[in-house]
Short mmCIF file of C-alpha atoms and ligand atoms in Angstrom, two decimals:
data_model
loop_
_atom_site.label_atom_id
_atom_site.label_comp_id
_atom_site.label_asym_id
_atom_site.label_seq_id
_atom_site.Cartn_x
_atom_site.Cartn_y
_atom_site.Cartn_z
CA MET A 1 -18.06 19.45 -6.93
CA SER A 2 -15.97 17.47 -4.49
CA GLN A 3 -13.29 15.29 -5.97
CA ILE A 4 -10.93 12.50 -4.97
CA PHE A 5 -7.20 13.21 -4.86
CA ILE A 6 -4.70 10.42 -5.47
CA THR A 7 -0.97 10.71 -4.75
CA GLY A 8 1.46 8.24 -6.31
CA ALA A 9 -1.05 7.90 -9.16
CA ASN A 10 1.34 6.09 -11.52
CA GLY A 11 2.24 3.53 -8.88
CA GLU A 12 0.87 0.00 -8.78
CA ILE A 13 -2.02 0.70 -6.43
CA GLY A 14 -2.65 4.06 -8.12
CA HIS A 15 -3.21 2.37 -11.47
CA ALA A 16 -5.72 -0.13 -10.17
CA LEU A 17 -7.48 2.30 -7.85
CA ILE A 18 -7.94 4.98 -10.51
CA ARG A 19 -9.55 2.42 -12.83
CA LYS A 20 -11.94 1.30 -10.12
CA LEU A 21 -12.90 4.78 -8.88
CA ALA A 22 -13.31 6.10 -12.43
CA ALA A 23 -15.57 3.14 -13.28
CA ASP A 24 -17.66 4.08 -10.24
CA GLY A 25 -18.00 7.62 -11.62
CA ALA A 26 -15.61 9.51 -9.31
CA SER A 27 -13.97 12.75 -10.39
CA ILE A 28 -10.26 12.13 -9.82
CA VAL A 29 -7.33 14.50 -9.45
CA ALA A 30 -4.00 12.70 -9.79
CA LEU A 31 -0.51 13.62 -8.65
CA ASP A 32 2.70 11.85 -9.56
CA LEU A 33 6.39 12.66 -9.92
CA HIS A 34 6.15 11.65 -13.56
CA PRO A 35 3.60 12.53 -16.25
CA LEU A 36 0.48 10.45 -15.74
CA ASP A 37 0.55 7.20 -17.73
CA HIS A 38 -1.44 7.44 -20.99
CA ASP A 39 -3.89 4.74 -20.03
CA LEU A 40 -4.89 6.69 -16.91
CA ALA A 41 -5.02 10.19 -18.34
CA GLY A 42 -8.54 9.85 -19.78
CA LEU A 43 -9.82 8.56 -16.46
CA CYS A 44 -8.81 11.61 -14.41
CA ALA A 45 -10.39 15.06 -14.36
CA GLU A 46 -6.94 16.57 -13.89
CA ALA A 47 -3.39 15.32 -13.50
CA TYR A 48 -0.54 17.18 -11.86
CA ARG A 49 3.13 16.38 -12.16
CA GLY A 50 4.97 17.12 -8.94
CA ASP A 51 6.55 16.02 -5.71
CA ILE A 52 4.66 15.67 -2.43
CA ARG A 53 7.60 17.49 -0.81
CA ASP A 54 6.77 20.57 -2.89
CA THR A 55 4.31 22.71 -0.94
CA ASP A 56 3.85 25.11 -3.91
CA VAL A 57 2.41 22.32 -6.05
CA LEU A 58 0.16 21.19 -3.22
CA SER A 59 -1.07 24.75 -2.57
CA GLU A 60 -1.92 25.14 -6.25
CA ILE A 61 -3.83 21.86 -6.20
CA GLY A 62 -5.61 22.95 -3.01
CA ARG A 63 -6.62 26.29 -4.58
CA HIS A 64 -8.22 24.66 -7.60
CA HIS A 65 -10.02 21.71 -6.07
CA ARG A 66 -12.22 20.61 -3.18
CA PHE A 67 -11.61 17.05 -2.05
CA SER A 68 -13.90 14.77 -0.11
CA ALA A 69 -11.17 12.11 0.06
CA ILE A 70 -7.44 11.76 -0.46
CA PHE A 71 -5.80 8.40 -1.13
CA HIS A 72 -2.18 8.97 -0.17
CA MET A 73 0.06 6.32 -1.68
CA ALA A 74 3.19 8.14 -2.88
CA SER A 75 6.23 6.71 -1.11
CA LEU A 76 9.66 5.15 -1.48
CA LEU A 77 9.37 1.41 -0.77
CA SER A 78 11.49 -0.62 1.62
CA SER A 79 14.52 -1.75 -0.44
CA ARG A 80 14.87 1.64 -2.13
CA GLY A 81 14.47 3.35 1.24
CA GLU A 82 17.36 1.33 2.69
CA SER A 83 19.64 2.49 -0.10
CA ASN A 84 18.74 6.14 0.59
CA PRO A 85 17.24 6.53 4.09
CA GLU A 86 17.47 10.31 4.00
CA LEU A 87 15.42 10.55 0.83
CA ALA A 88 12.98 7.97 2.22
CA HIS A 89 12.46 10.10 5.29
CA GLU A 90 11.97 13.27 3.24
CA VAL A 91 9.41 11.73 0.91
CA ASN A 92 7.67 9.33 3.26
CA VAL A 93 7.50 11.57 6.32
CA ASN A 94 7.87 15.20 5.21
CA GLY A 95 5.84 14.60 2.06
CA SER A 96 3.12 12.89 4.08
CA PHE A 97 3.08 15.79 6.53
CA ASN A 98 2.36 18.10 3.58
CA ILE A 99 -0.48 15.86 2.42
CA MET A 100 -1.87 15.88 5.94
CA ASN A 101 -1.81 19.68 5.95
CA LEU A 102 -3.62 19.74 2.61
CA ALA A 103 -6.27 17.43 4.08
CA ARG A 104 -6.61 19.70 7.13
CA GLN A 105 -7.04 22.83 4.98
CA GLN A 106 -9.55 21.10 2.73
CA SER A 107 -11.54 19.81 5.71
CA THR A 108 -11.90 23.32 7.06
CA LEU A 109 -12.75 24.83 3.65
CA ARG A 110 -15.48 22.22 3.12
CA GLY A 111 -16.67 22.35 6.72
CA ASP A 112 -16.60 18.57 6.67
CA PRO A 113 -13.75 16.14 7.46
CA VAL A 114 -11.80 14.98 4.42
CA LYS A 115 -11.14 11.24 4.46
CA LEU A 116 -7.40 10.76 4.31
CA ILE A 117 -6.80 7.14 3.38
CA PHE A 118 -3.20 6.11 3.89
CA THR A 119 -1.58 2.95 2.58
CA SER A 120 0.70 1.58 5.26
CA SER A 121 2.46 -1.76 5.32
CA ILE A 122 3.50 -4.91 7.17
CA ALA A 123 6.87 -3.12 7.27
CA VAL A 124 5.70 -1.38 10.47
CA TYR A 125 6.25 -4.72 12.22
CA GLY A 126 9.64 -5.98 13.31
CA LEU A 127 10.06 -9.58 14.48
CA TYR A 128 13.36 -10.79 15.80
CA ALA A 129 15.15 -14.05 16.66
CA ASN A 130 12.89 -15.62 19.27
CA ASP A 131 9.56 -14.14 18.23
CA ASP A 132 6.76 -16.57 17.42
CA ARG A 133 6.40 -16.55 13.63
CA GLU A 134 3.37 -18.83 13.53
CA HIS A 135 1.29 -16.30 15.39
CA PRO A 136 -0.78 -13.89 13.21
CA VAL A 137 0.35 -10.41 14.21
CA LYS A 138 -2.25 -8.00 15.55
CA GLU A 139 -2.21 -4.24 14.91
CA ARG A 140 -0.66 -3.30 18.26
CA GLU A 141 2.05 -5.98 18.40
CA PHE A 142 5.71 -5.97 17.34
CA LEU A 143 5.79 -2.29 16.36
CA THR A 144 9.59 -2.27 16.19
CA PRO A 145 10.29 -1.84 12.46
CA ARG A 146 13.72 -2.61 11.06
CA THR A 147 13.66 -0.47 7.92
CA MET A 148 13.52 3.28 7.40
CA TYR A 149 10.40 2.68 5.30
CA GLY A 150 8.70 0.81 8.17
CA ILE A 151 9.67 3.53 10.63
CA ASN A 152 8.31 6.18 8.25
CA LYS A 153 5.00 4.35 7.79
CA LEU A 154 4.56 3.89 11.53
CA TYR A 155 5.23 7.56 12.16
CA VAL A 156 2.75 8.70 9.50
CA GLU A 157 0.08 6.42 10.99
CA GLN A 158 0.58 8.14 14.32
CA MET A 159 0.59 11.58 12.70
CA GLY A 160 -2.77 10.73 11.11
CA ARG A 161 -4.21 9.73 14.49
CA TYR A 162 -2.86 12.95 15.98
CA PHE A 163 -4.39 15.28 13.39
CA SER A 164 -7.74 13.52 13.47
CA ARG A 165 -8.09 13.09 17.23
CA PHE A 166 -5.72 15.03 19.43
CA TYR A 167 -4.65 18.19 17.59
CA LEU A 168 -6.48 21.19 18.99
CA GLY A 169 -6.17 23.36 15.88
CA LYS A 170 -7.44 26.89 15.43
CA PRO A 171 -11.03 27.85 16.30
CA GLY A 172 -13.32 26.60 13.54
CA GLU A 173 -10.75 24.16 12.15
CA VAL A 174 -12.32 20.86 11.09
CA PRO A 175 -10.23 17.73 11.85
CA ILE A 176 -9.41 15.19 9.18
CA ASP A 177 -10.95 11.71 8.99
CA PHE A 178 -7.80 9.52 8.95
CA ARG A 179 -8.09 5.87 7.89
CA CYS A 180 -5.26 3.47 7.22
CA LEU A 181 -4.64 -0.02 5.85
CA ARG A 182 -1.50 -2.05 6.46
CA PHE A 183 -0.91 -3.97 3.24
CA PRO A 184 1.09 -7.18 2.81
CA GLY A 185 3.03 -7.80 -0.44
CA LEU A 186 0.79 -7.07 -3.42
CA ILE A 187 0.67 -9.01 -6.68
CA SER A 188 -0.74 -7.49 -9.85
CA SER A 189 -0.91 -8.90 -13.36
CA ALA A 190 -0.98 -5.43 -14.90
CA THR A 191 1.99 -3.69 -13.27
CA LEU A 192 5.29 -4.50 -11.57
CA PRO A 193 6.40 -2.92 -8.29
CA SER A 194 9.74 -1.21 -7.95
CA GLY A 195 11.94 -0.74 -4.91
CA GLY A 196 10.02 -3.06 -2.58
CA THR A 197 11.19 -6.24 -0.87
CA THR A 198 8.06 -8.30 -1.53
CA ASP A 199 8.73 -7.65 -5.24
CA TYR A 200 10.08 -11.19 -5.70
CA GLY A 201 6.49 -12.56 -5.72
CA PRO A 202 5.23 -10.57 -8.72
CA GLU A 203 8.66 -10.58 -10.38
CA MET A 204 8.77 -14.41 -10.48
CA LEU A 205 5.36 -14.51 -12.13
CA HIS A 206 6.05 -11.85 -14.74
CA ALA A 207 9.50 -13.26 -15.58
CA ALA A 208 8.01 -16.73 -16.14
CA ALA A 209 5.24 -15.31 -18.33
CA ARG A 210 7.81 -13.42 -20.41
CA GLY A 211 9.98 -16.52 -20.75
CA GLU A 212 12.86 -14.82 -18.90
CA SER A 213 15.09 -16.31 -16.23
CA TYR A 214 14.87 -14.86 -12.71
CA GLN A 215 17.03 -14.96 -9.58
CA CYS A 216 14.77 -14.78 -6.57
CA PHE A 217 16.53 -12.66 -3.92
CA VAL A 218 15.02 -14.42 -0.89
CA LYS A 219 15.31 -18.01 0.38
CA ALA A 220 12.88 -20.63 -0.92
CA SER A 221 11.56 -21.07 2.62
CA THR A 222 10.65 -17.37 3.09
CA ARG A 223 6.99 -17.04 4.02
CA LEU A 224 5.18 -13.71 3.80
CA PRO A 225 1.59 -12.52 3.57
CA PHE A 226 0.45 -11.42 0.11
CA MET A 227 -2.71 -10.19 -1.53
CA VAL A 228 -3.81 -9.69 -5.14
CA MET A 229 -4.25 -6.13 -6.34
CA ASP A 230 -7.98 -6.67 -6.99
CA ASP A 231 -8.49 -7.38 -3.28
CA ALA A 232 -6.21 -4.51 -2.25
CA VAL A 233 -8.29 -2.03 -4.26
CA ASP A 234 -11.47 -3.57 -2.95
CA SER A 235 -10.30 -3.04 0.63
CA LEU A 236 -9.44 0.62 -0.06
CA VAL A 237 -12.80 1.31 -1.67
CA LYS A 238 -14.63 -0.45 1.16
CA LEU A 239 -12.75 1.47 3.84
CA HIS A 240 -13.46 4.72 1.96
CA ARG A 241 -17.21 4.02 1.94
CA VAL A 242 -17.75 2.82 5.48
CA PRO A 243 -19.37 5.39 7.82
CA ARG A 244 -16.96 6.76 10.42
CA THR A 245 -19.23 5.62 13.25
CA GLN A 246 -18.75 2.01 12.19
CA LEU A 247 -14.96 2.19 12.54
CA LYS A 248 -13.64 1.21 15.96
CA HIS A 249 -10.05 1.79 14.85
CA GLN A 250 -8.17 3.95 12.40
CA ILE A 251 -5.48 1.45 11.44
CA TYR A 252 -6.35 -2.00 10.10
CA ASN A 253 -4.40 -5.01 8.84
CA VAL A 254 -5.69 -6.60 5.65
CA THR A 255 -4.31 -9.72 4.02
CA GLY A 256 -5.02 -12.37 1.41
CA PHE A 257 -2.85 -15.46 1.95
CA SER A 258 0.52 -16.39 3.48
CA VAL A 259 2.86 -18.35 1.24
CA ARG A 260 6.46 -19.51 0.98
CA ALA A 261 8.51 -18.37 -1.99
CA ASP A 262 8.88 -21.99 -3.18
CA GLU A 263 5.09 -22.45 -3.02
CA ILE A 264 4.72 -19.46 -5.35
CA LEU A 265 7.30 -21.03 -7.66
CA ALA A 266 5.51 -24.41 -7.62
CA LEU A 267 2.26 -22.78 -8.73
CA ILE A 268 4.04 -20.76 -11.42
CA GLU A 269 5.70 -23.93 -12.74
CA GLN A 270 2.31 -25.58 -13.18
CA SER A 271 1.32 -22.86 -15.63
CA PHE A 272 4.76 -22.12 -17.09
CA PRO A 273 6.54 -25.51 -17.10
CA GLY A 274 9.78 -24.10 -18.56
CA ALA A 275 10.10 -21.35 -15.93
CA ASP A 276 13.77 -20.72 -15.12
CA ILE A 277 13.73 -19.38 -11.55
CA GLN A 278 16.59 -19.88 -9.10
CA PHE A 279 16.85 -18.88 -5.45
CA GLU A 280 19.86 -16.64 -4.87
CA PRO A 281 19.23 -14.86 -1.56
CA VAL A 282 20.67 -11.39 -1.08
CA SER A 283 21.46 -10.92 2.61
CA GLU A 284 20.34 -7.26 2.89
CA ARG A 285 16.94 -8.07 1.43
CA GLN A 286 16.61 -11.38 3.30
CA GLU A 287 17.13 -9.56 6.59
CA ILE A 288 14.27 -7.21 5.73
CA VAL A 289 11.78 -9.99 4.95
CA ASP A 290 12.94 -11.95 8.00
CA SER A 291 11.83 -9.02 10.17
CA TRP A 292 8.30 -9.05 8.69
CA PRO A 293 5.50 -11.26 9.98
CA GLU A 294 4.60 -14.46 8.17
CA TYR A 295 0.94 -14.08 9.11
CA VAL A 296 -1.16 -11.05 9.99
CA ASP A 297 -4.45 -11.00 11.83
CA ASP A 298 -7.04 -8.98 9.93
CA SER A 299 -10.02 -9.92 12.12
CA PRO A 300 -10.73 -6.31 13.25
CA ALA A 301 -11.24 -5.27 9.60
CA ARG A 302 -13.45 -8.29 9.00
CA ARG A 303 -15.51 -7.57 12.08
CA ASP A 304 -15.82 -3.77 11.85
CA TRP A 305 -16.40 -3.19 8.15
CA GLY A 306 -16.93 -6.57 6.58
CA TRP A 307 -13.52 -6.97 4.97
CA GLN A 308 -13.14 -10.32 3.22
CA PRO A 309 -10.58 -11.09 0.50
CA LYS A 310 -12.10 -12.72 -2.58
CA PHE A 311 -8.98 -14.64 -3.58
CA ASP A 312 -7.01 -17.28 -1.71
CA PHE A 313 -3.61 -18.35 -3.06
CA ALA A 314 -4.87 -21.00 -5.50
CA ARG A 315 -7.78 -18.93 -6.85
CA ALA A 316 -5.61 -15.81 -7.17
CA PHE A 317 -3.19 -17.57 -9.50
CA ALA A 318 -5.67 -19.80 -11.35
CA GLU A 319 -8.44 -17.27 -11.90
CA ILE A 320 -6.75 -13.93 -12.36
CA LEU A 321 -2.96 -13.72 -12.21
CA VAL A 322 -1.96 -16.50 -14.62
CA PRO A 323 -4.67 -15.91 -17.27
CA ARG A 324 -4.05 -12.16 -17.24
CA VAL A 325 -0.24 -12.28 -17.45
CA LYS A 326 -0.52 -14.88 -20.24
CA ALA A 327 -2.83 -12.56 -22.16
CA ARG A 328 -0.63 -9.58 -21.46
CA TYR A 329 2.62 -11.07 -22.74
CA SER A 330 1.17 -13.04 -25.65
CA SER A 331 -0.30 -9.99 -27.38
C1 LIG B 401 7.72 -3.38 0.13
O1 LIG B 401 8.15 -4.52 -0.12
O2 LIG B 401 8.45 -2.44 0.47
C2 LIG B 401 6.23 -3.15 0.04
C3 LIG B 401 5.59 -3.30 1.38
C4 LIG B 401 5.54 -4.63 2.03
O3 LIG B 401 5.10 -2.36 1.91
N1 LIG B 401 5.64 -4.04 -0.90
#
């Protein structure tokens, strides 16, 4: 029976994606550096603890399972990557190379391309002083990332294209089916990110719901694209299902809404009137967000495979984020 393999299973996207795929009846094999969270364990056919840099663990997984798809999400995020660029490169690039090799072996064993779905990021873009920030960035523009994380993501995207389209391989080798989404900042009511630079969005919300004070590390005027986790998972599942012939590209932007940090705060204050949130920008992190686009153009995804976010900014907070975080912290 072919299964779905998920790396970075304990991460934010991992949590939400496992729930969705399990509800749809998929047989899931999970991998994470840490033991799989209790709430996910019952939803997976098997869970492995290990590092994507460890080829022994990956070989063992490959020996015991046949995958039709791999969702590869394990990575060190942007702020953490800047504090240890060497480790970021090892995990984000070398680890991804190992996952790509696993996908290649599995494709050949099955005689059918394995879908390797990679979560990339707006961090692949790098905008500088005189660049037009009002202009929604298209997939092939501004590919001059500032962070190690962005550089790593861009490289892995290209490695995926290479192994699916240009690599000659050995006779009989079946190429992988590489598909990739560039995500904006993600906001979930169920989990908190760690080590990212868009983390201020979800952190403001969760701190307010817990009645804690929070120092937002970017300027009030910082505008970035965001998306709620429900839409992020939806986009992954949609991209996974779409027939290859329908895809004109392998790398797609997806986004929900673009908002300033003080607009997020204003909405939070409507629901949590006592929220104690101050803006205390940290220059290293501000420089990272200043290099990212304020708006991204996701029209190719909309056109090619019907991508459409369900939640705009107001609906995201009113209908899912605020009610769910209130329920979460009041129980
Ligand atoms: C980060 O902030 O590093 C991530 C991302 C934008 O990919 N959330």
